[in-house]
mmCIF file of C-alpha atoms in Angstrom:
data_model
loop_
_atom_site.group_PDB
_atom_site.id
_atom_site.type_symbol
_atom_site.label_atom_id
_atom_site.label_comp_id
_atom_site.label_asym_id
_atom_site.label_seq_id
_atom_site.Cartn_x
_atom_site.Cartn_y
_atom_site.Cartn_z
ATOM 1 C CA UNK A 1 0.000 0.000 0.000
ATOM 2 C CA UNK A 2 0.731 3.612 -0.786
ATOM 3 C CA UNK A 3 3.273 5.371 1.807
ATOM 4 C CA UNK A 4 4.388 8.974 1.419
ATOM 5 C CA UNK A 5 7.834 10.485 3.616
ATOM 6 C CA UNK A 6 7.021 13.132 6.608
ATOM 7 C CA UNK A 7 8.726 15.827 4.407
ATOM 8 C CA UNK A 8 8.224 19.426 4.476
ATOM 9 C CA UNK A 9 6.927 18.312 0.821
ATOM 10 C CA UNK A 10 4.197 16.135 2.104
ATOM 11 C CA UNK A 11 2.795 18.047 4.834
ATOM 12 C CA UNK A 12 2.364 21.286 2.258
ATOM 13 C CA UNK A 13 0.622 18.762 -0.377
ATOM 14 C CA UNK A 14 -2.170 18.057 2.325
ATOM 15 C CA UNK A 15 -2.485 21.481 3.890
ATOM 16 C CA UNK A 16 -2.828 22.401 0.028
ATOM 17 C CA UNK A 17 -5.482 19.992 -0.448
ATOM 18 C CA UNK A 18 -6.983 21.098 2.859
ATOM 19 C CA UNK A 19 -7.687 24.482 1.615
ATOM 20 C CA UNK A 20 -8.365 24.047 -1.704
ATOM 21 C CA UNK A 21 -11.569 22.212 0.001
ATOM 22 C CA UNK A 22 -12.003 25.281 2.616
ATOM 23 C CA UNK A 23 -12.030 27.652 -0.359
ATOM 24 C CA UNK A 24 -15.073 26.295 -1.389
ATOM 25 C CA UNK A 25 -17.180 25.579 1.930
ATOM 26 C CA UNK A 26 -18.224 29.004 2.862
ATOM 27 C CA UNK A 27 -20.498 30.165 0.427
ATOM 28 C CA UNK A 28 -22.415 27.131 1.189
ATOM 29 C CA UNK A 29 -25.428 27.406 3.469
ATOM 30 C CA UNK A 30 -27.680 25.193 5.271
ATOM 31 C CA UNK A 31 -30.225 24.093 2.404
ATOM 32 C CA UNK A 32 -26.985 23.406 0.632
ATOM 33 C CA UNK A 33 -25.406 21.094 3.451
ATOM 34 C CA UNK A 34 -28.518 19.095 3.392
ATOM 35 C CA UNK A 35 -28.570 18.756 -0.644
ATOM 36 C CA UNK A 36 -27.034 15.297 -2.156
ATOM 37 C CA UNK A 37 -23.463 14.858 -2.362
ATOM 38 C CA UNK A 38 -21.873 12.770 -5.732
ATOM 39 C CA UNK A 39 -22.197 9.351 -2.944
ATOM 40 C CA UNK A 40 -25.553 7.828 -3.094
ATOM 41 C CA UNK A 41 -27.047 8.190 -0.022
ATOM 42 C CA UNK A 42 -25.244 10.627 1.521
ATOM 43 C CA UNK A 43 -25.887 14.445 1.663
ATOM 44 C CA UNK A 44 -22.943 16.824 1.538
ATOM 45 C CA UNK A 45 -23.406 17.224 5.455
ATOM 46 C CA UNK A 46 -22.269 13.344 5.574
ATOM 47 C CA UNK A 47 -19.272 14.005 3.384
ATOM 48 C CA UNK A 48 -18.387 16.988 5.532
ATOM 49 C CA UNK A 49 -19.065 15.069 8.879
ATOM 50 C CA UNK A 50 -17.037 12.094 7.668
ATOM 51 C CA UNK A 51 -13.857 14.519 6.996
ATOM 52 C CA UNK A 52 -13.783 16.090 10.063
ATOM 53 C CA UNK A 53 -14.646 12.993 11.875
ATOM 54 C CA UNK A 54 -11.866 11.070 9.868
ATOM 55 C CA UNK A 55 -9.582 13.362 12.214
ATOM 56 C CA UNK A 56 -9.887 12.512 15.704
ATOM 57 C CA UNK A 57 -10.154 8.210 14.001
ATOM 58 C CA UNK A 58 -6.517 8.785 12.422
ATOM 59 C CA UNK A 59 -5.085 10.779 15.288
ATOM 60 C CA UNK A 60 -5.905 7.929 17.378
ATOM 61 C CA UNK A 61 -3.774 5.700 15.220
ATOM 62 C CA UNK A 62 -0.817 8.299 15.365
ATOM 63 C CA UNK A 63 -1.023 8.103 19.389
ATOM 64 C CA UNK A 64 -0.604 4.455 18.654
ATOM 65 C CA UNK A 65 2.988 4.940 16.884
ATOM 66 C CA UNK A 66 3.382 7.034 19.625
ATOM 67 C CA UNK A 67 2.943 5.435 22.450
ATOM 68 C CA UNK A 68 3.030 1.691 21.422
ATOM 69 C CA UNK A 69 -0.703 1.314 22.567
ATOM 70 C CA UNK A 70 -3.061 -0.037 20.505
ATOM 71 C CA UNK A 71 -5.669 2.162 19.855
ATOM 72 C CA UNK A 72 -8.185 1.162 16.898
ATOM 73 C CA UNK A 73 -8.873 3.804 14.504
ATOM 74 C CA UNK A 74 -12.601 3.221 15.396
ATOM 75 C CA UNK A 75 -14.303 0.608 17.652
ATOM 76 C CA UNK A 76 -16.002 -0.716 14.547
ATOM 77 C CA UNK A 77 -17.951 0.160 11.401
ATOM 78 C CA UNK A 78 -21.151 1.151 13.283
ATOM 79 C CA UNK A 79 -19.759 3.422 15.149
ATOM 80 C CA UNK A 80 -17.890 4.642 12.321
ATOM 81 C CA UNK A 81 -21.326 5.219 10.675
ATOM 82 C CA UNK A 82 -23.078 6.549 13.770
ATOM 83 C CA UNK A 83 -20.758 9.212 13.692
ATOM 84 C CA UNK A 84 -20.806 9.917 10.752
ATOM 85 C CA UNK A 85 -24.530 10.064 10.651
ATOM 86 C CA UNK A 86 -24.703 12.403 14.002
ATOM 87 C CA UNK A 87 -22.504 15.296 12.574
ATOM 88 C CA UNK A 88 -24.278 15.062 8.942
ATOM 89 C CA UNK A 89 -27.727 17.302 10.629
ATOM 90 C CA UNK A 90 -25.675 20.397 11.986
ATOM 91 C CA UNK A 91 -25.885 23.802 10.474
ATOM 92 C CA UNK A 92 -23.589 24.619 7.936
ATOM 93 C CA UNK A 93 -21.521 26.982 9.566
ATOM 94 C CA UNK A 94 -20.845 24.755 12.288
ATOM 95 C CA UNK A 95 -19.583 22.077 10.252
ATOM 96 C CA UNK A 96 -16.917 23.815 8.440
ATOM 97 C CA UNK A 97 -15.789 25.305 11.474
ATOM 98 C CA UNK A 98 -14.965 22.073 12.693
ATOM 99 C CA UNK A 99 -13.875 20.525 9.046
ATOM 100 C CA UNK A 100 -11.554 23.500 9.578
ATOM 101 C CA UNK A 101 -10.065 23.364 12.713
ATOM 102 C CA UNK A 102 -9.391 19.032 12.217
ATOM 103 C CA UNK A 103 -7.563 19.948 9.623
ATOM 104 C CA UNK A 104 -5.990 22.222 11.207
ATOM 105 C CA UNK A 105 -5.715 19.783 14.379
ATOM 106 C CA UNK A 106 -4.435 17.263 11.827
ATOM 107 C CA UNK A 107 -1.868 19.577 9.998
ATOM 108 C CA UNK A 108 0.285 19.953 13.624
ATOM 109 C CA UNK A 109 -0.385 16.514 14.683
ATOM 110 C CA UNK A 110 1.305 15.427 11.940
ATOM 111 C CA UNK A 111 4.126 17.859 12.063
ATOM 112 C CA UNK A 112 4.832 17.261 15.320
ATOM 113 C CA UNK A 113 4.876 13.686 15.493
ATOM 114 C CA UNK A 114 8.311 12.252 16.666
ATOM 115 C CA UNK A 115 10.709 10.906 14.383
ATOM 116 C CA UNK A 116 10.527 7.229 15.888
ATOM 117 C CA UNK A 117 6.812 6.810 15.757
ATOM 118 C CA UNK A 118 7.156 6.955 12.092
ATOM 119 C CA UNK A 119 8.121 3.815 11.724
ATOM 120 C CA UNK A 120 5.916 2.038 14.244
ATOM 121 C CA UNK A 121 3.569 -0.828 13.187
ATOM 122 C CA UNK A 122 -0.189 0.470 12.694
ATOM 123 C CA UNK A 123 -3.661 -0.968 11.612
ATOM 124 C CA UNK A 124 -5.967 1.400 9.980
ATOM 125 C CA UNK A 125 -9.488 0.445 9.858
ATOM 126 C CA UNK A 126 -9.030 -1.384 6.520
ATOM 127 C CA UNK A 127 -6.947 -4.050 7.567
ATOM 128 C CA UNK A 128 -3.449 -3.428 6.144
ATOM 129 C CA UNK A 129 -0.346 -3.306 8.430
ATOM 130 C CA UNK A 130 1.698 -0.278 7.860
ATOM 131 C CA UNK A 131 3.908 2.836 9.283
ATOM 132 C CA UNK A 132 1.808 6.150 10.120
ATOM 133 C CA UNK A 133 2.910 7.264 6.577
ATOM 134 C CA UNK A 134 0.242 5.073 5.079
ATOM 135 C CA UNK A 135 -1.745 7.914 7.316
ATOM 136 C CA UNK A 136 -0.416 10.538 5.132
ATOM 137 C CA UNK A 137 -1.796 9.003 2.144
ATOM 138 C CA UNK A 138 -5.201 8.216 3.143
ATOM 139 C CA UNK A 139 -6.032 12.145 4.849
ATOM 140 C CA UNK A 140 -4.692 13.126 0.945
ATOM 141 C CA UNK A 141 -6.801 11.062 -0.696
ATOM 142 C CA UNK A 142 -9.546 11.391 1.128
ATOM 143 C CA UNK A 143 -9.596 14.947 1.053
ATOM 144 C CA UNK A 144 -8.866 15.300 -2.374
ATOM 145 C CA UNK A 145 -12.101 12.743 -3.349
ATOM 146 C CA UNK A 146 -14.428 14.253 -1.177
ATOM 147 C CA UNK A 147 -13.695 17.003 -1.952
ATOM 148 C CA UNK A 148 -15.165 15.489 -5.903
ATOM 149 C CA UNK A 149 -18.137 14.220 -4.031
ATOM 150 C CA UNK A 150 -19.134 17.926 -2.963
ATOM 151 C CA UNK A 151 -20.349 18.523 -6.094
ATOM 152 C CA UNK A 152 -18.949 22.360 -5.308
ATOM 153 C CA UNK A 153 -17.703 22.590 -9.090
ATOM 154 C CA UNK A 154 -14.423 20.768 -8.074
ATOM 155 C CA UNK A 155 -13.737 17.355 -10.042
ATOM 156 C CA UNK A 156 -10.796 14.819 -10.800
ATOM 157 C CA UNK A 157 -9.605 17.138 -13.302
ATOM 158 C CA UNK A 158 -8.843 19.703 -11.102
ATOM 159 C CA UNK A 159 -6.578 17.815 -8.839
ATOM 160 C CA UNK A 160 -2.905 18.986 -8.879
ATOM 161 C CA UNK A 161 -1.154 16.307 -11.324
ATOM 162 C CA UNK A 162 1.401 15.606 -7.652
ATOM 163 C CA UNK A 163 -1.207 14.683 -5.541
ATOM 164 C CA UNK A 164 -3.750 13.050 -8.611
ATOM 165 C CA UNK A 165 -0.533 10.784 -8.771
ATOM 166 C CA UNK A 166 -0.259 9.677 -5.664
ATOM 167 C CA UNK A 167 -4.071 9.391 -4.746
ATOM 168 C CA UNK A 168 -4.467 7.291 -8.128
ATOM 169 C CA UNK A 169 -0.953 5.180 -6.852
ATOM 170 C CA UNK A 170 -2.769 4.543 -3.765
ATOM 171 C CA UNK A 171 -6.191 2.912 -5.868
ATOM 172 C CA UNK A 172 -4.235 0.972 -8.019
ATOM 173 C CA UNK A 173 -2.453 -0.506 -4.628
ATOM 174 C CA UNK A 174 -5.443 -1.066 -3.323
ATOM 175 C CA UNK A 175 -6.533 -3.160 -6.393
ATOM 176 C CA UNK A 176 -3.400 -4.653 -6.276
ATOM 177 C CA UNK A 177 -4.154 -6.488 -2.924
ATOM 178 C CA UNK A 178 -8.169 -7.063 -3.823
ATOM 179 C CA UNK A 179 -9.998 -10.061 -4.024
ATOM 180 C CA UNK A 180 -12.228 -10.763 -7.370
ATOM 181 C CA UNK A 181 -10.071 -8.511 -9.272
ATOM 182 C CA UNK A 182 -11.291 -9.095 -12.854
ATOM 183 C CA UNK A 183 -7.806 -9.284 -15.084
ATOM 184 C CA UNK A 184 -6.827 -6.398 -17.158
ATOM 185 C CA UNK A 185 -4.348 -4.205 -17.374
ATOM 186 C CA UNK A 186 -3.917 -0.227 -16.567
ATOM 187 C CA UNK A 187 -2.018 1.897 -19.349
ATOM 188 C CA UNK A 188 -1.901 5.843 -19.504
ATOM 189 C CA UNK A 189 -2.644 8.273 -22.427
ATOM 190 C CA UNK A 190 1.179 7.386 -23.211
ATOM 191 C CA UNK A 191 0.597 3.858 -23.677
ATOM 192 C CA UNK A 192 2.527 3.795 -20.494
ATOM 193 C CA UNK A 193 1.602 0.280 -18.201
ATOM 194 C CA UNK A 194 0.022 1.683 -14.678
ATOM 195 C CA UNK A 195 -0.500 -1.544 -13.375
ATOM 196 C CA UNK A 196 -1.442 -5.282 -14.564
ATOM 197 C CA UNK A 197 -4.493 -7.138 -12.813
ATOM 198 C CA UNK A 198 -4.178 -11.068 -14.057
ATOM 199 C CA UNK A 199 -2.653 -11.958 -17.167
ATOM 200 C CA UNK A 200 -4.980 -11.736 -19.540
ATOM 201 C CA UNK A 201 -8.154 -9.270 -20.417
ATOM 202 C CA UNK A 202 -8.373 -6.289 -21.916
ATOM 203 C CA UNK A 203 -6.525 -2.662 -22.432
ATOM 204 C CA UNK A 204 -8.202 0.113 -19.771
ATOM 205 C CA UNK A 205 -5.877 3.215 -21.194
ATOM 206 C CA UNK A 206 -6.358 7.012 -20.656
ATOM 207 C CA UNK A 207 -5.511 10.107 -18.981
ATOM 208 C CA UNK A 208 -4.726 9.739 -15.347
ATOM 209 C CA UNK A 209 -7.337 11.940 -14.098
ATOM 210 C CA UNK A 210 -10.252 9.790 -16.143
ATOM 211 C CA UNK A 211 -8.248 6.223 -15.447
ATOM 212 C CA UNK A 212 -8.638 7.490 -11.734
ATOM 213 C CA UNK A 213 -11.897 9.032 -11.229
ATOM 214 C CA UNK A 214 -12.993 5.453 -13.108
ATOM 215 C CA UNK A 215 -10.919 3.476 -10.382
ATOM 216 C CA UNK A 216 -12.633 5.212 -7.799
ATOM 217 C CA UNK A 217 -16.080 5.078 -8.486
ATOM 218 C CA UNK A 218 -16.397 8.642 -9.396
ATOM 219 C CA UNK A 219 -17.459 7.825 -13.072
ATOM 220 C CA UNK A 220 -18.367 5.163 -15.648
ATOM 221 C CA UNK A 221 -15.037 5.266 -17.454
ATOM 222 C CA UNK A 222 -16.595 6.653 -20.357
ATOM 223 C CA UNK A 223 -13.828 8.723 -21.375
ATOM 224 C CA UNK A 224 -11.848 5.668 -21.638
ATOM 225 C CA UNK A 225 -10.059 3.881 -23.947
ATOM 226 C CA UNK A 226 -10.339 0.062 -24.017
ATOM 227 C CA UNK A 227 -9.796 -3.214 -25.902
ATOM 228 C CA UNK A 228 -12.821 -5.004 -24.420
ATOM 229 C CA UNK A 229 -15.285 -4.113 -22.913
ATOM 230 C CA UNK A 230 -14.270 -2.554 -19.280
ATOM 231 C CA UNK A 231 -14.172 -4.157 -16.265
ATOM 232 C CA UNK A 232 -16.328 -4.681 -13.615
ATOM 233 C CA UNK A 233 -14.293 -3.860 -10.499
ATOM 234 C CA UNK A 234 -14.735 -4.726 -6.580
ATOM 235 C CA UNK A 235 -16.306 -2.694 -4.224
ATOM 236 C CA UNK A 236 -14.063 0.547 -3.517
ATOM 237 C CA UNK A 237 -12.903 0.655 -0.036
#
């Protein structure tokens, strides 16, 4: 799975990320908040509830690398979703203040974090064993997708090509270590090979932008070149 270094780099690319999103949050009001998001079933409250919320559930995991005390990212998915599900209702202005301030929160946990817990053993709530810069990855990609799922005008597209690259990196890892992966292969608008699922199937080729926003459920793949007919892909995360 996708790991990024605690460099200077790294920490600007999320802060970046963190208020490109911001930008866009306070002309919204409360008929807004409560209007669908780009996820089924969730409103853009949810998606704003879930980011903030994310916070506190990956901290916890930092205090593990910390410390050496295992402390679950959440107690499990329904509490997760209850969560979630409490925060989604509030007015609008009170949940950007607090999308805000966790990232905020976030931004100096991070930077702060001491050198040795780095490379301490974690479990994030998916499963996969890894060092808190696995953390790093998933608060950028999250950001950066919900961010998409606003439906504030922002899309793949618009994602700066550094962190498109590594939040795309990051989906293909994750298909990487899927079960039911269907076999094809992954090649770029410059016939470049992404990634190969299998050994056999067809060609999935196009810009990174469209092969990711396909990857991660964002679109049909339309925009995409391929030598079959395209694949029908697992359940993203």
């Amino acid at each position: 799975m996708k790991e990024l270094e605690p460099t200077t780099e790294t920490f600007r690319e999320i802060a970046a990320a963190a208020d490109r999103l911001l930008a866009g949050l306070d002309a919204l009001g409360d008929d807004d908040i409560a209007a669908p998001s780009r996820l089924p079933g969730w409103t853009r409250g949810h998606v704003l509830s879930h980011l903030a919320r994310q916070v506190p559930a990956l901290e916890r995991l930092l205090e593990w690398a910390r410390t050496g005390v295992e402390t679950p990212q959440y107690a499990n998915r329904q509490a997760r979703d209850a969560e979630i599900e409490a925060g989604a209702h509030r007015l609008a202005a009170d949940l950007v203040a607090d999308v805000r301030e966790s990232a905020r929160h976030f931004q100096r946990t991070v930077e702060e974090l001491p050198a040795p817990a780095w490379n301490a053993a974690i479990r994030p709530f998916t499963g996969e064993l890894c060092t808190p810069r696995r953390i790093l990855v998933i608060r950028l990609r999250e950001l950066e997708l919900h961010h998409v799922d606003l439906a504030v005008g922002y899309d793949v597209a618009d994602i700066p090509a550094t962190a498109r690259n590594i939040v795309l990196d990051d989906v293909l890892g994750y298909y990487a270590a899927a079960e039911g992966m269907p076999d094809f292969t992954v090649r770029g608008g410059d016939g470049a090979q992404l990634a190969r699922f299998g050994t056999d199937g067809p060609v999935v080729s196009g810009e990174p932008a469209d092969l990711l926003a396909w990857l991660a459920g964002r679109t049909s793949g339309a925009r995409l070149d391929t030598t079959g007919e395209l694949p029908v892909l697992p359940p993203w995360l």
